[in-house]
Amino acid sequence: MRGVMTHSAVIMTFMLLTEMASPPGAKEMARLRERARAGRRGAFVALVASISLLTTVQLIADRATTREQVLPQALLSLGVFAVAVPALALTQVVWGVRARMVRRREQELYAFVRSGRARPLTRLAVAAGWTVTLLLGWTVPRFFREAAWYTFADALAWTVEVLSVVSVAAGVLFLLWLARDVAMAVARALRSGGSPGDPWDPGLGTRARKGAVLWTGAVVAVVALLGARAHLWEPATGIVYLLLAAALVCGVVTDE
């Protein structure tokens, strides 16, 4: 009996000694990182949906043969653009706030910021998405002219001119901000000694690889739609709808 108790005590002692306690704040960091990843997914889903929907509607409008057929597509294009701009802004603000919370907490816990190493490239991708969305939106007045809504088209054209000036100014500020961000990232990398790591961080894993494949599919579908919008190829209307469905499905599936 004493031997059994001694054996049990040895096992319990070994389990207690080998059990590694989580680092301070590790569970909190895991939650913050997951929220930041969810914000990032939401921002990219909004971007993919906005560009693919707007491109598809305008492709169908281009193929209309009468004014009566153009008008519903023109109204739909304007509606999609009016919803897309605030949706993109909102989702990207949420993503940015959550990402800053992660970096701030990493700095407090580890005196090192591990997150955001690909931030300059990500911001360039987001800026490219904004540029494409705005360029598609600037073409909306043309569809109202084709629908013989000339007064409304002129008013939209004036609004587009004002917004284009604001967009150019925002683009210049963005480039200055990006240059400063890159310089700061390089300076941190040069003076940093490395991160102690976080064993509770789930890492990439198979789910991330699955997400990468789906995001690639969404990007390919969006690029194909943009190529058709630029008249680089002329897919059938059915293929246009299939590409739209592929972009939306791939984006929604990755937003788990």
CSV table of N, CA and C in Angstrom, one decimal, residues 9-134:
chain,number,residue,atom,x,y,z
A,9,ALA,N,2.3,9.5,-5.5
A,9,ALA,CA,2.9,10.8,-5.1
A,9,ALA,C,4.0,11.2,-6.1
A,10,VAL,N,4.8,10.2,-6.6
A,10,VAL,CA,5.8,10.6,-7.6
A,10,VAL,C,5.2,11.1,-8.9
A,11,ILE,N,4.1,10.4,-9.3
A,11,ILE,CA,3.4,10.8,-10.5
A,11,ILE,C,2.8,12.2,-10.4
A,12,MET,N,2.2,12.4,-9.3
A,12,MET,CA,1.6,13.8,-9.0
A,12,MET,C,2.6,14.9,-9.0
A,13,THR,N,3.7,14.5,-8.3
A,13,THR,CA,4.8,15.5,-8.2
A,13,THR,C,5.4,15.8,-9.6
A,14,PHE,N,5.6,14.8,-10.4
A,14,PHE,CA,6.1,14.9,-11.8
A,14,PHE,C,5.2,15.8,-12.6
A,15,MET,N,3.9,15.5,-12.5
A,15,MET,CA,2.9,16.3,-13.3
A,15,MET,C,2.9,17.8,-12.9
A,16,LEU,N,3.0,18.0,-11.6
A,16,LEU,CA,3.0,19.4,-11.1
A,16,LEU,C,4.3,20.1,-11.5
A,17,LEU,N,5.4,19.4,-11.5
A,17,LEU,CA,6.7,20.0,-11.9
A,17,LEU,C,6.8,20.3,-13.4
A,18,THR,N,6.2,19.4,-14.2
A,18,THR,CA,6.3,19.5,-15.7
A,18,THR,C,5.2,20.4,-16.3
A,19,GLU,N,4.2,20.7,-15.5
A,19,GLU,CA,3.1,21.5,-16.0
A,19,GLU,C,3.6,23.0,-16.1
A,20,MET,N,3.6,23.5,-17.3
A,20,MET,CA,4.1,24.8,-17.5
A,20,MET,C,3.0,25.9,-17.3
A,21,ALA,N,3.2,26.8,-16.4
A,21,ALA,CA,2.3,27.9,-16.2
A,21,ALA,C,2.3,28.8,-17.4
A,22,SER,N,1.2,29.3,-17.7
A,22,SER,CA,1.1,30.3,-18.9
A,22,SER,C,1.8,31.6,-18.5
A,23,PRO,N,2.5,32.2,-19.4
A,23,PRO,CA,3.2,33.5,-19.1
A,23,PRO,C,2.2,34.5,-18.7
A,24,PRO,N,2.6,35.6,-18.0
A,24,PRO,CA,1.7,36.6,-17.6
A,24,PRO,C,1.0,37.3,-18.8
A,25,GLY,N,-0.3,37.3,-18.7
A,25,GLY,CA,-1.1,38.0,-19.8
A,25,GLY,C,-1.2,37.1,-21.0
A,26,ALA,N,-0.8,35.9,-21.0
A,26,ALA,CA,-0.8,35.1,-22.3
A,26,ALA,C,-2.2,34.9,-22.8
A,27,LYS,N,-3.1,34.5,-21.9
A,27,LYS,CA,-4.5,34.3,-22.3
A,27,LYS,C,-5.1,35.6,-22.8
A,28,GLU,N,-4.8,36.7,-22.1
A,28,GLU,CA,-5.3,37.9,-22.6
A,28,GLU,C,-4.8,38.3,-24.0
A,29,MET,N,-3.5,38.0,-24.2
A,29,MET,CA,-2.9,38.2,-25.5
A,29,MET,C,-3.6,37.3,-26.6
A,30,ALA,N,-3.9,36.1,-26.3
A,30,ALA,CA,-4.5,35.2,-27.2
A,30,ALA,C,-5.9,35.8,-27.6
A,31,ARG,N,-6.6,36.3,-26.6
A,31,ARG,CA,-8.0,36.9,-26.9
A,31,ARG,C,-7.8,38.1,-27.8
A,32,LEU,N,-6.9,39.0,-27.4
A,32,LEU,CA,-6.7,40.2,-28.2
A,32,LEU,C,-6.3,39.9,-29.7
A,33,ARG,N,-5.4,38.9,-29.8
A,33,ARG,CA,-5.0,38.5,-31.2
A,33,ARG,C,-6.1,38.0,-32.0
A,34,GLU,N,-7.0,37.2,-31.3
A,34,GLU,CA,-8.1,36.6,-32.0
A,34,GLU,C,-9.1,37.7,-32.5
A,35,ARG,N,-9.3,38.7,-31.6
A,35,ARG,CA,-10.2,39.8,-32.0
A,35,ARG,C,-9.6,40.6,-33.1
A,36,ALA,N,-8.3,40.8,-33.1
A,36,ALA,CA,-7.6,41.5,-34.2
A,36,ALA,C,-7.8,40.7,-35.5
A,37,ARG,N,-7.6,39.4,-35.4
A,37,ARG,CA,-7.7,38.6,-36.6
A,37,ARG,C,-9.2,38.7,-37.2
A,38,ALA,N,-10.1,38.6,-36.2
A,38,ALA,CA,-11.5,38.8,-36.7
A,38,ALA,C,-11.8,40.1,-37.3
A,39,GLY,N,-11.2,41.2,-36.8
A,39,GLY,CA,-11.4,42.5,-37.4
A,39,GLY,C,-10.7,42.6,-38.8
A,40,ARG,N,-9.6,41.9,-38.9
A,40,ARG,CA,-8.9,41.9,-40.2
A,40,ARG,C,-9.8,41.1,-41.2
A,41,ARG,N,-10.3,40.0,-40.8
A,41,ARG,CA,-11.2,39.2,-41.7
A,41,ARG,C,-12.4,40.0,-42.2
A,42,GLY,N,-13.0,40.7,-41.2
A,42,GLY,CA,-14.2,41.5,-41.5
A,42,GLY,C,-13.8,42.6,-42.5
A,43,ALA,N,-12.6,43.3,-42.3
A,43,ALA,CA,-12.3,44.4,-43.2
A,43,ALA,C,-12.0,43.8,-44.7
A,44,PHE,N,-11.4,42.7,-44.8
A,44,PHE,CA,-11.1,42.1,-46.1
A,44,PHE,C,-12.4,41.6,-46.7
A,45,VAL,N,-13.3,41.0,-45.9
A,45,VAL,CA,-14.5,40.6,-46.5
A,45,VAL,C,-15.3,41.7,-47.1
A,46,ALA,N,-15.4,42.8,-46.3
A,46,ALA,CA,-16.0,44.0,-46.8
A,46,ALA,C,-15.4,44.6,-48.1
A,47,LEU,N,-14.1,44.5,-48.2
A,47,LEU,CA,-13.4,45.0,-49.4
A,47,LEU,C,-13.7,44.1,-50.6
A,48,VAL,N,-13.6,42.8,-50.4
A,48,VAL,CA,-13.9,41.9,-51.5
A,48,VAL,C,-15.3,42.0,-52.0
A,49,ALA,N,-16.2,42.0,-51.0
A,49,ALA,CA,-17.7,42.1,-51.4
A,49,ALA,C,-18.0,43.4,-52.1
A,50,SER,N,-17.4,44.5,-51.6
A,50,SER,CA,-17.6,45.8,-52.3
A,50,SER,C,-17.2,45.9,-53.7
A,51,ILE,N,-15.9,45.4,-53.9
A,51,ILE,CA,-15.4,45.5,-55.3
A,51,ILE,C,-16.1,44.5,-56.2
A,52,SER,N,-16.3,43.3,-55.7
A,52,SER,CA,-17.0,42.3,-56.6
A,52,SER,C,-18.4,42.7,-57.0
A,53,LEU,N,-19.2,43.2,-56.0
A,53,LEU,CA,-20.6,43.6,-56.3
A,53,LEU,C,-20.6,44.8,-57.2
A,54,LEU,N,-19.8,45.8,-56.9
A,54,LEU,CA,-19.8,47.0,-57.8
A,54,LEU,C,-19.3,46.7,-59.2
A,55,THR,N,-18.3,45.8,-59.3
A,55,THR,CA,-17.9,45.4,-60.7
A,55,THR,C,-18.9,44.7,-61.4
A,56,THR,N,-19.6,43.7,-60.7
A,56,THR,CA,-20.6,42.9,-61.4
A,56,THR,C,-21.8,43.8,-61.9
A,57,VAL,N,-22.2,44.7,-61.0
A,57,VAL,CA,-23.4,45.5,-61.4
A,57,VAL,C,-23.0,46.4,-62.6
A,58,GLN,N,-21.8,46.9,-62.6
A,58,GLN,CA,-21.4,47.8,-63.8
A,58,GLN,C,-21.2,47.0,-65.0
A,59,LEU,N,-20.7,45.7,-64.9
A,59,LEU,CA,-20.6,44.9,-66.1
A,59,LEU,C,-22.0,44.6,-66.7
A,60,ILE,N,-22.9,44.3,-65.9
A,60,ILE,CA,-24.3,44.1,-66.4
A,60,ILE,C,-24.9,45.4,-67.0
A,61,ALA,N,-24.6,46.5,-66.4
A,61,ALA,CA,-25.1,47.8,-66.9
A,61,ALA,C,-24.4,48.1,-68.3
A,62,ASP,N,-23.1,47.7,-68.5
A,62,ASP,CA,-22.5,47.9,-69.7
A,62,ASP,C,-23.1,47.1,-70.8
A,63,ARG,N,-23.7,46.0,-70.5
A,63,ARG,CA,-24.3,45.1,-71.5
A,63,ARG,C,-25.8,45.4,-71.8
A,64,ALA,N,-26.3,46.4,-71.1
A,64,ALA,CA,-27.7,46.7,-71.3
A,64,ALA,C,-27.8,47.4,-72.7
A,65,THR,N,-28.9,47.2,-73.3
A,65,THR,CA,-29.1,47.7,-74.7
A,65,THR,C,-30.1,48.8,-74.8
A,66,THR,N,-30.9,49.1,-73.7
A,66,THR,CA,-31.8,50.2,-73.7
A,66,THR,C,-31.7,51.0,-72.4
A,67,ARG,N,-32.2,52.2,-72.5
A,67,ARG,CA,-32.2,53.1,-71.3
A,67,ARG,C,-32.9,52.5,-70.1
A,68,GLU,N,-34.0,51.8,-70.4
A,68,GLU,CA,-34.8,51.2,-69.3
A,68,GLU,C,-34.0,50.1,-68.6
A,69,GLN,N,-33.1,49.4,-69.4
A,69,GLN,CA,-32.3,48.4,-68.8
A,69,GLN,C,-31.1,48.9,-68.0
A,70,VAL,N,-30.6,50.1,-68.4
A,70,VAL,CA,-29.5,50.7,-67.7
A,70,VAL,C,-29.9,51.3,-66.4
A,71,LEU,N,-31.1,51.9,-66.3
A,71,LEU,CA,-31.5,52.6,-65.1
A,71,LEU,C,-31.4,51.8,-63.8
A,72,PRO,N,-32.0,50.6,-63.8
A,72,PRO,CA,-31.9,49.8,-62.5
A,72,PRO,C,-30.5,49.5,-62.1
A,73,GLN,N,-29.7,49.2,-63.1
A,73,GLN,CA,-28.3,48.9,-62.8
A,73,GLN,C,-27.5,50.2,-62.3
A,74,ALA,N,-27.9,51.3,-62.8
A,74,ALA,CA,-27.2,52.6,-62.4
A,74,ALA,C,-27.6,52.9,-60.9
A,75,LEU,N,-28.9,52.7,-60.6
A,75,LEU,CA,-29.4,52.9,-59.2
A,75,LEU,C,-28.7,51.9,-58.3
A,76,LEU,N,-28.6,50.6,-58.7
A,76,LEU,CA,-28.0,49.6,-57.9
A,76,LEU,C,-26.5,49.9,-57.7
A,77,SER,N,-25.9,50.4,-58.7
A,77,SER,CA,-24.4,50.7,-58.6
A,77,SER,C,-24.2,51.8,-57.6
A,78,LEU,N,-25.1,52.8,-57.7
A,78,LEU,CA,-25.0,54.0,-56.8
A,78,LEU,C,-25.2,53.5,-55.3
A,79,GLY,N,-26.2,52.6,-55.2
A,79,GLY,CA,-26.5,52.1,-53.8
A,79,GLY,C,-25.4,51.3,-53.2
A,80,VAL,N,-24.8,50.4,-54.1
A,80,VAL,CA,-23.7,49.6,-53.6
A,80,VAL,C,-22.5,50.5,-53.2
A,81,PHE,N,-22.2,51.5,-54.0
A,81,PHE,CA,-21.1,52.4,-53.7
A,81,PHE,C,-21.4,53.2,-52.4
A,82,ALA,N,-22.6,53.6,-52.3
A,82,ALA,CA,-23.0,54.4,-51.1
A,82,ALA,C,-22.9,53.6,-49.8
A,83,VAL,N,-23.1,52.3,-49.9
A,83,VAL,CA,-23.0,51.4,-48.7
A,83,VAL,C,-21.6,51.0,-48.5
A,84,ALA,N,-20.8,50.8,-49.6
A,84,ALA,CA,-19.5,50.2,-49.6
A,84,ALA,C,-18.5,51.2,-48.8
A,85,VAL,N,-18.6,52.5,-49.1
A,85,VAL,CA,-17.6,53.4,-48.5
A,85,VAL,C,-17.7,53.4,-47.0
A,86,PRO,N,-18.9,53.6,-46.4
A,86,PRO,CA,-18.9,53.6,-44.9
A,86,PRO,C,-18.6,52.2,-44.4
A,87,ALA,N,-19.0,51.1,-45.1
A,87,ALA,CA,-18.7,49.8,-44.6
A,87,ALA,C,-17.2,49.6,-44.5
A,88,LEU,N,-16.5,50.0,-45.6
A,88,LEU,CA,-15.0,49.8,-45.6
A,88,LEU,C,-14.4,50.6,-44.5
A,89,ALA,N,-14.9,51.9,-44.3
A,89,ALA,CA,-14.3,52.7,-43.3
A,89,ALA,C,-14.5,52.1,-41.9
A,90,LEU,N,-15.7,51.7,-41.6
A,90,LEU,CA,-16.1,51.2,-40.3
A,90,LEU,C,-15.3,49.9,-40.0
A,91,THR,N,-15.2,48.9,-40.9
A,91,THR,CA,-14.5,47.7,-40.6
A,91,THR,C,-13.0,47.9,-40.5
A,92,GLN,N,-12.5,48.8,-41.3
A,92,GLN,CA,-11.0,49.1,-41.1
A,92,GLN,C,-10.7,49.8,-39.9
A,93,VAL,N,-11.6,50.7,-39.4
A,93,VAL,CA,-11.3,51.4,-38.1
A,93,VAL,C,-11.4,50.4,-37.0
A,94,VAL,N,-12.3,49.4,-37.0
A,94,VAL,CA,-12.4,48.4,-36.0
A,94,VAL,C,-11.1,47.6,-36.0
A,95,TRP,N,-10.7,47.2,-37.2
A,95,TRP,CA,-9.5,46.4,-37.3
A,95,TRP,C,-8.3,47.2,-36.8
A,96,GLY,N,-8.2,48.4,-37.1
A,96,GLY,CA,-7.0,49.2,-36.7
A,96,GLY,C,-7.0,49.4,-35.2
A,97,VAL,N,-8.2,49.6,-34.5
A,97,VAL,CA,-8.2,49.8,-33.1
A,97,VAL,C,-7.8,48.5,-32.4
A,98,ARG,N,-8.3,47.3,-32.9
A,98,ARG,CA,-7.9,46.1,-32.3
A,98,ARG,C,-6.4,45.7,-32.5
A,99,ALA,N,-5.9,46.0,-33.6
A,99,ALA,CA,-4.5,45.8,-33.9
A,99,ALA,C,-3.6,46.6,-33.0
A,100,ARG,N,-4.0,47.9,-32.7
A,100,ARG,CA,-3.2,48.7,-31.8
A,100,ARG,C,-3.3,48.2,-30.4
A,101,MET,N,-4.4,47.7,-30.0
A,101,MET,CA,-4.5,47.1,-28.7
A,101,MET,C,-3.5,45.9,-28.5
A,102,VAL,N,-3.4,45.1,-29.6
A,102,VAL,CA,-2.5,44.0,-29.5
A,102,VAL,C,-1.0,44.5,-29.4
A,103,ARG,N,-0.7,45.4,-30.2
A,103,ARG,CA,0.7,46.0,-30.2
A,103,ARG,C,1.0,46.6,-28.8
A,104,ARG,N,0.0,47.4,-28.3
A,104,ARG,CA,0.3,48.0,-27.0
A,104,ARG,C,0.5,47.0,-25.9
A,105,ARG,N,-0.3,46.0,-25.9
A,105,ARG,CA,-0.2,44.9,-24.9
A,105,ARG,C,1.1,44.2,-25.0
A,106,GLU,N,1.5,43.9,-26.2
A,106,GLU,CA,2.7,43.2,-26.4
A,106,GLU,C,3.9,44.0,-25.9
A,107,GLN,N,3.8,45.3,-26.1
A,107,GLN,CA,4.9,46.2,-25.7
A,107,GLN,C,4.9,46.2,-24.1
A,108,GLU,N,3.8,46.2,-23.5
A,108,GLU,CA,3.7,46.2,-22.1
A,108,GLU,C,4.2,44.9,-21.4
A,109,LEU,N,3.9,43.8,-22.1
A,109,LEU,CA,4.2,42.5,-21.5
A,109,LEU,C,5.7,42.1,-21.8
A,110,TYR,N,6.1,42.3,-23.1
A,110,TYR,CA,7.3,41.7,-23.5
A,110,TYR,C,8.4,42.8,-23.9
A,111,ALA,N,8.0,44.0,-23.9
A,111,ALA,CA,8.9,45.1,-24.3
A,111,ALA,C,9.3,44.9,-25.8
A,112,PHE,N,8.4,44.3,-26.6
A,112,PHE,CA,8.7,43.9,-28.0
A,112,PHE,C,7.4,43.8,-28.7
A,113,VAL,N,7.3,44.3,-29.9
A,113,VAL,CA,6.1,44.2,-30.7
A,113,VAL,C,6.3,43.2,-31.8
A,114,ARG,N,5.7,42.1,-31.6
A,114,ARG,CA,5.8,41.0,-32.7
A,114,ARG,C,4.8,41.1,-33.8
A,115,SER,N,3.6,41.6,-33.4
A,115,SER,CA,2.5,41.8,-34.4
A,115,SER,C,2.8,42.9,-35.4
A,116,GLY,N,2.2,42.8,-36.5
A,116,GLY,CA,2.3,43.9,-37.5
A,116,GLY,C,3.5,44.0,-38.3
A,117,ARG,N,4.3,42.9,-38.5
A,117,ARG,CA,5.5,42.9,-39.3
A,117,ARG,C,5.1,43.1,-40.8
A,118,ALA,N,4.0,42.6,-41.2
A,118,ALA,CA,3.6,42.7,-42.6
A,118,ALA,C,2.6,43.9,-42.7
A,119,ARG,N,2.6,44.8,-41.7
A,119,ARG,CA,1.6,45.9,-41.8
A,119,ARG,C,1.8,46.8,-43.0
A,120,PRO,N,3.0,47.2,-43.4
A,120,PRO,CA,3.1,48.0,-44.6
A,120,PRO,C,2.6,47.4,-45.9
A,121,LEU,N,2.8,46.1,-46.1
A,121,LEU,CA,2.3,45.4,-47.2
A,121,LEU,C,0.7,45.3,-47.1
A,122,THR,N,0.2,45.1,-45.9
A,122,THR,CA,-1.2,45.0,-45.8
A,122,THR,C,-1.9,46.3,-46.0
A,123,ARG,N,-1.2,47.4,-45.6
A,123,ARG,CA,-1.8,48.7,-45.8
A,123,ARG,C,-1.8,49.1,-47.3
A,124,LEU,N,-0.7,48.7,-48.0
A,124,LEU,CA,-0.7,48.9,-49.5
A,124,LEU,C,-1.8,48.1,-50.1
A,125,ALA,N,-2.1,46.9,-49.7
A,125,ALA,CA,-3.2,46.1,-50.3
A,125,ALA,C,-4.5,46.8,-50.0
A,126,VAL,N,-4.7,47.3,-48.8
A,126,VAL,CA,-6.0,48.0,-48.5
A,126,VAL,C,-6.1,49.3,-49.3
A,127,ALA,N,-5.0,50.0,-49.4
A,127,ALA,CA,-5.0,51.2,-50.2
A,127,ALA,C,-5.4,50.9,-51.7
A,128,ALA,N,-4.8,49.8,-52.2
A,128,ALA,CA,-5.2,49.5,-53.6
A,128,ALA,C,-6.7,49.1,-53.7
A,129,GLY,N,-7.2,48.5,-52.7
A,129,GLY,CA,-8.6,48.2,-52.7
A,129,GLY,C,-9.5,49.4,-52.6
A,130,TRP,N,-9.1,50.4,-51.8
A,130,TRP,CA,-9.8,51.7,-51.8
A,130,TRP,C,-9.7,52.4,-53.1
A,131,THR,N,-8.6,52.3,-53.7
A,131,THR,CA,-8.4,53.0,-55.0
A,131,THR,C,-9.3,52.4,-56.1
A,132,VAL,N,-9.4,51.1,-56.1
A,132,VAL,CA,-10.2,50.4,-57.1
A,132,VAL,C,-11.7,50.7,-56.8
A,133,THR,N,-12.1,50.7,-55.6
A,133,THR,CA,-13.5,51.0,-55.2
A,133,THR,C,-13.9,52.4,-55.6
A,134,LEU,N,-13.0,53.4,-55.3
A,134,LEU,CA,-13.3,54.7,-55.7
A,134,LEU,C,-13.4,54.9,-57.2
